[in-house]
CSV table of C-alpha atoms and ligand atoms in Angstrom, one decimal:
chain,number,residue,atom,x,y,z
A,1,MET,CA,6.9,-16.6,-16.5
A,2,THR,CA,7.9,-13.1,-15.3
A,3,GLN,CA,11.1,-13.1,-13.2
A,4,PRO,CA,10.9,-11.3,-9.9
A,5,ILE,CA,12.8,-8.1,-9.7
A,6,VAL,CA,13.4,-8.4,-6.0
A,7,GLU,CA,13.9,-11.6,-3.9
A,8,ILE,CA,14.1,-11.7,-0.1
A,9,LYS,CA,15.5,-15.0,0.9
A,10,ASN,CA,15.5,-16.4,4.5
A,11,LEU,CA,16.1,-12.9,5.9
A,12,SER,CA,16.7,-12.7,9.6
A,13,LYS,CA,17.8,-9.9,11.9
A,14,THR,CA,18.9,-10.2,15.5
A,15,ILE,CA,19.8,-7.1,17.5
A,16,LYS,CA,21.3,-7.6,21.0
A,17,GLY,CA,20.1,-11.2,21.1
A,18,LYS,CA,16.6,-10.4,20.1
A,19,GLN,CA,15.3,-11.8,16.8
A,20,ILE,CA,13.5,-8.9,15.2
A,21,ILE,CA,13.0,-10.4,11.7
A,22,LYS,CA,12.5,-14.2,11.4
A,23,ASN,CA,13.3,-16.0,8.2
A,24,LEU,CA,11.4,-13.8,5.8
A,25,ASN,CA,10.9,-14.9,2.2
A,26,LEU,CA,9.2,-12.6,-0.3
A,27,THR,CA,9.5,-11.8,-4.0
A,28,PHE,CA,8.3,-8.8,-6.0
A,29,LEU,CA,7.3,-8.9,-9.7
A,30,PRO,CA,7.7,-6.0,-12.1
A,31,GLY,CA,4.6,-3.8,-12.2
A,32,GLN,CA,3.2,-5.3,-9.0
A,33,ILE,CA,2.1,-3.1,-6.1
A,34,THR,CA,2.4,-4.7,-2.7
A,35,GLY,CA,1.1,-3.4,0.6
A,36,PHE,CA,3.3,-4.0,3.6
A,37,LEU,CA,1.2,-4.3,6.7
A,38,GLY,CA,1.7,-5.1,10.3
A,39,PRO,CA,1.1,-3.7,13.8
A,40,ASN,CA,3.5,-1.2,15.3
A,41,GLY,CA,6.8,-2.8,16.0
A,42,ALA,CA,6.2,-5.8,13.6
A,43,GLY,CA,9.4,-5.2,11.7
A,44,LYS,CA,8.4,-3.3,8.5
A,45,THR,CA,10.8,-0.5,8.8
A,46,THR,CA,13.6,-2.9,9.8
A,47,THR,CA,12.9,-4.9,6.7
A,48,ILE,CA,12.9,-1.8,4.6
A,49,ARG,CA,16.2,-0.6,6.2
A,50,MET,CA,17.8,-3.9,5.2
A,51,MET,CA,16.4,-3.7,1.7
A,52,THR,CA,17.9,-0.3,1.2
A,53,GLY,CA,21.3,-1.3,2.7
A,54,LEU,CA,20.9,0.9,5.8
A,55,MET,CA,21.2,-2.2,8.0
A,56,HIS,CA,22.9,-5.5,7.5
A,57,PRO,CA,20.9,-8.7,7.6
A,58,SER,CA,22.0,-11.2,10.3
A,59,GLU,CA,21.1,-14.0,7.9
A,60,GLY,CA,19.7,-14.5,4.4
A,61,GLU,CA,19.9,-12.2,1.5
A,62,ILE,CA,18.2,-9.6,-0.6
A,63,ILE,CA,18.7,-9.7,-4.3
A,64,ILE,CA,17.6,-6.7,-6.4
A,65,ASN,CA,17.7,-7.1,-10.2
A,66,GLY,CA,20.2,-9.9,-9.8
A,67,HIS,CA,22.5,-8.1,-7.3
A,68,SER,CA,22.9,-8.7,-3.6
A,69,ILE,CA,22.3,-5.6,-1.6
A,70,VAL,CA,25.1,-6.7,0.8
A,71,ASN,CA,27.8,-7.9,-1.6
A,72,ASN,CA,27.0,-5.7,-4.5
A,73,PHE,CA,25.5,-2.6,-2.9
A,74,GLU,CA,26.1,-0.1,-5.7
A,75,GLN,CA,24.5,-2.2,-8.5
A,76,ALA,CA,21.7,-3.3,-6.3
A,77,ILE,CA,20.7,0.1,-5.0
A,78,SER,CA,20.9,1.7,-8.5
A,79,ASN,CA,17.6,-0.1,-9.1
A,80,VAL,CA,15.8,1.2,-6.0
A,81,GLY,CA,13.9,4.4,-5.4
A,82,VAL,CA,12.9,5.1,-1.8
A,83,ILE,CA,10.7,7.5,0.0
A,84,VAL,CA,11.0,7.4,3.8
A,85,GLU,CA,8.6,9.1,6.1
A,86,ASN,CA,9.9,12.7,5.6
A,87,PRO,CA,12.0,13.1,2.5
A,88,GLU,CA,15.2,15.1,3.3
A,89,MET,CA,15.2,18.2,1.3
A,90,TYR,CA,17.2,21.4,1.3
A,91,LYS,CA,14.5,23.9,2.3
A,92,TYR,CA,16.3,27.0,1.2
A,93,MET,CA,16.9,25.7,-2.3
A,94,SER,CA,14.2,25.5,-4.9
A,95,GLY,CA,12.6,22.1,-5.7
A,96,TYR,CA,14.5,22.1,-9.0
A,97,LYS,CA,17.9,22.7,-7.3
A,98,ASN,CA,17.1,19.9,-5.0
A,99,LEU,CA,16.4,17.6,-7.9
A,100,GLN,CA,19.6,18.7,-9.6
A,101,HIS,CA,21.5,17.9,-6.5
A,102,PHE,CA,20.0,14.4,-6.2
A,103,ALA,CA,20.5,13.9,-9.9
A,104,ARG,CA,24.3,14.2,-9.4
A,105,MET,CA,24.2,11.2,-7.2
A,106,HIS,CA,23.2,8.9,-10.1
A,107,LYS,CA,24.7,8.3,-13.4
A,108,GLY,CA,22.9,9.5,-16.5
A,109,VAL,CA,20.1,11.6,-15.1
A,110,THR,CA,19.7,14.3,-17.8
A,111,LYS,CA,18.1,17.7,-17.6
A,112,GLU,CA,15.3,16.3,-19.7
A,113,ARG,CA,14.7,13.5,-17.2
A,114,ILE,CA,14.4,16.1,-14.4
A,115,ASP,CA,11.8,18.0,-16.4
A,116,GLU,CA,10.0,14.8,-17.2
A,117,VAL,CA,9.6,13.7,-13.5
A,118,VAL,CA,8.6,17.3,-12.5
A,119,ALA,CA,5.8,17.2,-15.0
A,120,GLN,CA,4.9,13.6,-14.0
A,121,VAL,CA,4.3,14.7,-10.4
A,122,GLY,CA,2.6,17.9,-11.4
A,123,LEU,CA,5.0,20.3,-9.9
A,124,GLN,CA,6.0,22.3,-13.0
A,125,ASN,CA,4.4,25.5,-11.8
A,126,ARG,CA,6.2,25.7,-8.5
A,127,ILE,CA,9.4,23.9,-9.1
A,128,HIS,CA,11.6,27.0,-9.1
A,129,GLU,CA,10.3,28.2,-5.7
A,130,LYS,CA,12.1,27.4,-2.5
A,131,VAL,CA,11.1,24.2,-0.8
A,132,LYS,CA,10.3,26.0,2.5
A,133,THR,CA,7.3,27.6,0.7
A,134,TYR,CA,5.9,24.2,-0.3
A,135,SER,CA,2.9,22.6,1.4
A,136,LEU,CA,3.3,19.1,2.8
A,137,GLY,CA,1.6,17.6,-0.3
A,138,MET,CA,4.1,19.4,-2.6
A,139,ARG,CA,7.0,18.2,-0.6
A,140,GLN,CA,5.7,14.6,-0.9
A,141,ARG,CA,5.5,15.1,-4.7
A,142,LEU,CA,9.0,16.4,-4.7
A,143,GLY,CA,10.1,13.4,-2.7
A,144,LEU,CA,8.5,11.1,-5.3
A,145,ALA,CA,10.1,13.0,-8.1
A,146,GLN,CA,13.5,12.5,-6.4
A,147,ALA,CA,12.9,8.8,-5.9
A,148,LEU,CA,12.0,8.3,-9.6
A,149,LEU,CA,14.8,10.4,-11.1
A,150,HIS,CA,17.1,7.4,-11.9
A,151,ARG,CA,14.3,5.3,-13.3
A,152,PRO,CA,14.3,2.7,-10.5
A,153,LYS,CA,12.8,-0.7,-11.1
A,154,PHE,CA,11.7,-1.1,-7.5
A,155,LEU,CA,10.1,1.7,-5.5
A,156,ILE,CA,9.8,1.5,-1.7
A,157,LEU,CA,7.5,3.9,0.1
A,158,ASP,CA,7.3,3.9,3.9
A,159,GLU,CA,4.0,5.6,5.0
A,160,PRO,CA,3.9,7.7,1.8
A,161,THR,CA,0.5,9.4,2.2
A,162,ASN,CA,1.1,10.7,5.8
A,163,GLY,CA,-0.5,14.1,5.9
A,164,LEU,CA,-1.9,14.2,2.4
A,165,ASP,CA,-5.5,15.4,2.0
A,166,PRO,CA,-8.1,13.1,0.4
A,167,ALA,CA,-7.6,14.5,-3.1
A,168,GLY,CA,-3.8,14.2,-2.6
A,169,ILE,CA,-4.1,10.6,-1.6
A,170,ARG,CA,-6.3,9.8,-4.6
A,171,GLU,CA,-3.9,11.5,-6.9
A,172,PHE,CA,-1.0,9.7,-5.4
A,173,ARG,CA,-2.7,6.4,-5.8
A,174,MET,CA,-3.5,7.0,-9.4
A,175,TYR,CA,0.1,8.0,-9.9
A,176,LEU,CA,1.5,4.8,-8.4
A,177,HIS,CA,-0.8,2.8,-10.6
A,178,LYS,CA,0.5,4.7,-13.6
A,179,ILE,CA,4.2,4.1,-12.9
A,180,ALA,CA,3.6,0.5,-12.0
A,181,MET,CA,1.7,-0.1,-15.3
A,182,GLU,CA,3.6,2.2,-17.7
A,183,ASP,CA,7.1,1.8,-16.4
A,184,ASN,CA,6.7,-1.7,-15.0
A,185,VAL,CA,8.0,-0.6,-11.6
A,186,ALA,CA,7.5,-3.0,-8.6
A,187,ILE,CA,6.3,-1.0,-5.7
A,188,LEU,CA,6.2,-1.8,-1.9
A,189,VAL,CA,4.0,0.5,0.2
A,190,SER,CA,4.0,0.3,3.9
A,191,SER,CA,1.0,2.0,5.6
A,192,HIS,CA,-1.4,1.8,8.5
A,193,MET,CA,-4.1,3.3,6.4
A,194,LEU,CA,-5.9,0.1,5.5
A,195,SER,CA,-8.8,1.7,3.7
A,196,GLU,CA,-6.3,3.4,1.5
A,197,ILE,CA,-4.1,0.3,1.0
A,198,GLU,CA,-7.2,-1.5,-0.1
A,199,LEU,CA,-7.5,0.7,-3.1
A,200,MET,CA,-3.8,1.1,-3.8
A,201,VAL,CA,-2.4,-2.4,-3.9
A,202,GLU,CA,-3.1,-5.7,-5.5
A,203,ARG,CA,-1.3,-7.8,-3.0
A,204,ILE,CA,-0.6,-7.6,0.7
A,205,ALA,CA,2.2,-9.0,2.9
A,206,ILE,CA,1.4,-9.0,6.6
A,207,ILE,CA,4.2,-9.2,9.1
A,208,GLN,CA,3.7,-9.7,12.8
A,209,ASN,CA,6.5,-10.2,15.4
A,210,GLY,CA,9.0,-10.3,12.6
A,211,GLU,CA,7.3,-13.1,10.8
A,212,LEU,CA,5.5,-13.0,7.5
A,213,ILE,CA,2.1,-14.4,8.6
A,214,ASP,CA,0.2,-13.9,5.3
A,215,ILE,CA,0.7,-13.0,1.7
A,216,ARG,CA,-2.4,-12.7,-0.4
A,217,GLU,CA,-3.8,-11.2,-3.6
A,218,LEU,CA,-6.5,-8.7,-2.9
A,219,LYS,CA,-9.5,-9.7,-4.9
A,220,GLN,CA,-12.8,-8.2,-4.1
A,221,GLU,CA,-14.4,-10.9,-2.0
A,222,ILE,CA,-17.7,-12.1,-3.4
A,223,ALA,CA,-20.4,-11.1,-1.0
A,224,SER,CA,-22.6,-13.9,0.3
A,225,GLN,CA,-24.6,-11.7,2.5
A,226,TYR,CA,-26.8,-8.7,1.8
A,227,TYR,CA,-28.2,-6.0,4.0
A,228,ILE,CA,-31.8,-5.0,3.3
A,229,GLU,CA,-34.3,-2.5,4.7
A,230,VAL,CA,-38.0,-3.0,4.0
A,231,GLY,CA,-41.3,-1.3,4.7
A,232,GLN,CA,-43.0,-4.3,6.4
A,233,PRO,CA,-40.4,-5.8,8.7
A,234,GLU,CA,-42.9,-7.9,10.7
A,235,LYS,CA,-44.2,-9.5,7.5
A,236,LEU,CA,-40.7,-10.2,6.3
A,237,GLU,CA,-39.8,-11.9,9.6
A,238,GLU,CA,-43.0,-14.0,9.4
A,239,LEU,CA,-42.6,-15.0,5.7
A,240,TYR,CA,-38.8,-15.5,5.8
A,241,ALA,CA,-38.6,-16.9,9.3
A,242,GLY,CA,-35.1,-18.3,10.0
A,243,ARG,CA,-33.7,-16.8,6.8
A,244,VAL,CA,-33.3,-13.2,7.9
A,245,LYS,CA,-31.3,-11.8,10.8
A,246,LYS,CA,-32.3,-8.5,12.4
A,247,GLU,CA,-29.6,-5.9,12.3
A,248,SER,CA,-29.9,-2.2,13.2
A,249,SER,CA,-32.9,-0.9,11.2
A,250,GLY,CA,-32.8,-3.7,8.7
A,251,PHE,CA,-31.9,-7.3,8.1
A,252,VAL,CA,-29.1,-9.5,7.0
A,253,VAL,CA,-29.9,-12.2,4.5
A,254,ASP,CA,-27.8,-15.0,3.1
A,255,LEU,CA,-27.8,-14.4,-0.6
A,256,THR,CA,-25.5,-14.6,-3.6
A,257,ARG,CA,-25.4,-12.0,-6.4
A,258,GLU,CA,-27.1,-14.3,-8.9
A,259,ASN,CA,-30.0,-14.7,-6.6
A,260,VAL,CA,-30.6,-11.0,-5.9
A,261,PRO,CA,-33.2,-10.3,-8.7
A,262,GLU,CA,-35.2,-13.4,-7.8
A,263,TYR,CA,-35.1,-12.4,-4.1
A,264,VAL,CA,-36.3,-8.9,-4.9
A,265,ARG,CA,-39.1,-10.2,-7.1
A,266,SER,CA,-40.3,-12.5,-4.3
A,267,LEU,CA,-40.4,-9.6,-1.9
A,268,MET,CA,-42.5,-7.6,-4.3
A,269,GLU,CA,-44.9,-10.5,-4.8
A,270,ALA,CA,-45.3,-10.8,-1.1
A,271,GLY,CA,-46.2,-7.1,-0.9
A,272,ILE,CA,-43.0,-6.1,0.9
A,273,ASP,CA,-41.5,-2.8,-0.1
A,274,LEU,CA,-37.8,-2.7,-0.5
A,275,TYR,CA,-36.0,0.5,0.4
A,276,THR,CA,-32.3,-0.6,0.5
A,277,ILE,CA,-30.3,-3.6,-0.6
A,278,HIS,CA,-26.5,-3.8,-0.6
A,279,PRO,CA,-23.8,-6.5,-0.3
A,280,ILE,CA,-21.9,-6.9,2.9
A,281,GLN,CA,-18.2,-7.0,2.2
A,282,LYS,CA,-15.6,-7.8,4.6
A,283,ARG,CA,-13.2,-4.9,4.6
A,284,LEU,CA,-9.5,-5.3,4.7
A,285,GLU,CA,-9.5,-3.6,8.1
A,286,ASP,CA,-11.7,-6.4,9.6
A,287,GLN,CA,-9.6,-9.1,8.0
A,288,PHE,CA,-6.4,-7.5,9.2
A,289,ILE,CA,-7.6,-7.3,12.8
A,290,GLU,CA,-8.9,-10.8,12.7
A,291,MET,CA,-5.5,-12.0,11.5
A,292,THR,CA,-3.2,-10.0,13.8
A,293,GLY,CA,-5.5,-10.0,16.8
A,294,GLY,CA,-5.2,-6.2,17.1
A,295,GLY,CA,-4.4,-4.7,20.5
A,296,ALA,CA,-1.2,-4.5,22.4
A,297,ILE,CA,2.3,-4.4,21.0
A,298,ASN,CA,4.0,-7.7,21.7
A,299,ALA,CA,7.2,-8.1,23.6
A,300,ILE,CA,10.1,-9.4,21.5
A,301,HIS,CA,11.7,-11.6,24.0
B,1,ATP,N1,18.2,-0.6,16.5
B,1,ATP,C1,17.3,-1.3,17.2
B,1,ATP,N2,17.7,-1.9,18.4
B,1,ATP,C2,16.8,-2.6,19.1
B,1,ATP,N3,15.6,-2.9,18.7
B,1,ATP,C3,15.2,-2.4,17.6
B,1,ATP,C4,16.0,-1.6,16.7
B,1,ATP,N4,15.3,-1.3,15.6
B,1,ATP,C5,14.1,-1.9,15.8
B,1,ATP,N5,14.0,-2.5,16.9
B,1,ATP,C6,12.8,-3.3,17.4
B,1,ATP,O1,12.4,-4.1,16.3
B,1,ATP,C7,11.0,-4.3,16.2
B,1,ATP,C8,10.5,-3.9,14.9
B,1,ATP,O2,10.6,-2.5,14.7
B,1,ATP,P1,10.2,-1.8,13.3
B,1,ATP,O3,10.6,-0.3,13.4
B,1,ATP,O4,10.8,-2.5,12.2
B,1,ATP,O5,8.6,-1.9,13.3
B,1,ATP,P2,7.6,-1.4,12.3
B,1,ATP,O6,6.8,-2.6,11.8
B,1,ATP,O7,8.2,-0.5,11.3
B,1,ATP,O8,6.6,-0.6,13.3
B,1,ATP,P3,5.8,0.8,13.1
B,1,ATP,O9,4.5,0.4,12.4
B,1,ATP,O10,5.5,1.2,14.5
B,1,ATP,O11,6.6,1.7,12.3
B,1,ATP,C9,10.5,-3.4,17.4
B,1,ATP,O12,10.2,-4.2,18.5
B,1,ATP,C10,11.6,-2.5,17.7
B,1,ATP,O13,11.6,-2.1,19.0
B,2,MG,MG1,7.9,1.6,10.9
């Protein structure tokens, strides 16, 4: 069995008598992309701050590649790459100079490695220009390049696609998949963009009021309902009474994928024209709101 690269064990954080993180347990496997979801104020950033040594846990521990982030910070953090909301860059230096600067903070980052990550994130044509001339998307790419310089085994991204255009988001997603697969990097992505997370990750961890309330693999749910539109709605309601439910300009029917061809044949035989048929899938967004209740931010005391 694959060993986890990161283990969060019984992690708690109390600030001024308020318990913000409550006994969190979570592991990350190499190559696995996990989405970190939760309403505003749930504790995502606090957890990430503890994982990157910016804040001390009140209880519990975080082990990264065998090293405790508290007792063995240097070794633990050498395995971590982080992108926080707005990567700090020197705007009056070129992208390349910025990377050189960050490279000096790690052991063994060669000039070849810098060139490699620049090519990986597709910045080779602009890397010698000053960062102040970069667009938001280019700055994000530079942030990613910086986070990857030292070949981390664990990558943490807090709201990474903020401000990216749809093409940028798509590219970013492909790129994450690539580094997870090819370099076996474990990735944690926090985001509120559920439609995006849905395509980006294979597992989600949901936190609410500082507690991990769900961790699940995202498999495409098998649809058990289909939406149809037909040319003869009255006839359909008559022939399939009790088995169709009217919805907007069509109907919802209980049906599994295997039964679709037979169902379509039976409509044809009954002289009913079919204009549209598609599965009804519960989106991650619906599932998330169901689980967390949506709405107001909870008081923490
Ligand atoms: N330094 C602090 N002192 C007091 N309370 C804090 C501190 N840092 C965070 N909190 C509280 O801890 C809770 C969790 O905050 P956190 O920033 O981790 O949430 P989040 O999940 O990242 O939310 P968002 O989605 O809004 O970014 C909030 O109620 C916040 O007010
Ligand atoms: Mg946050």
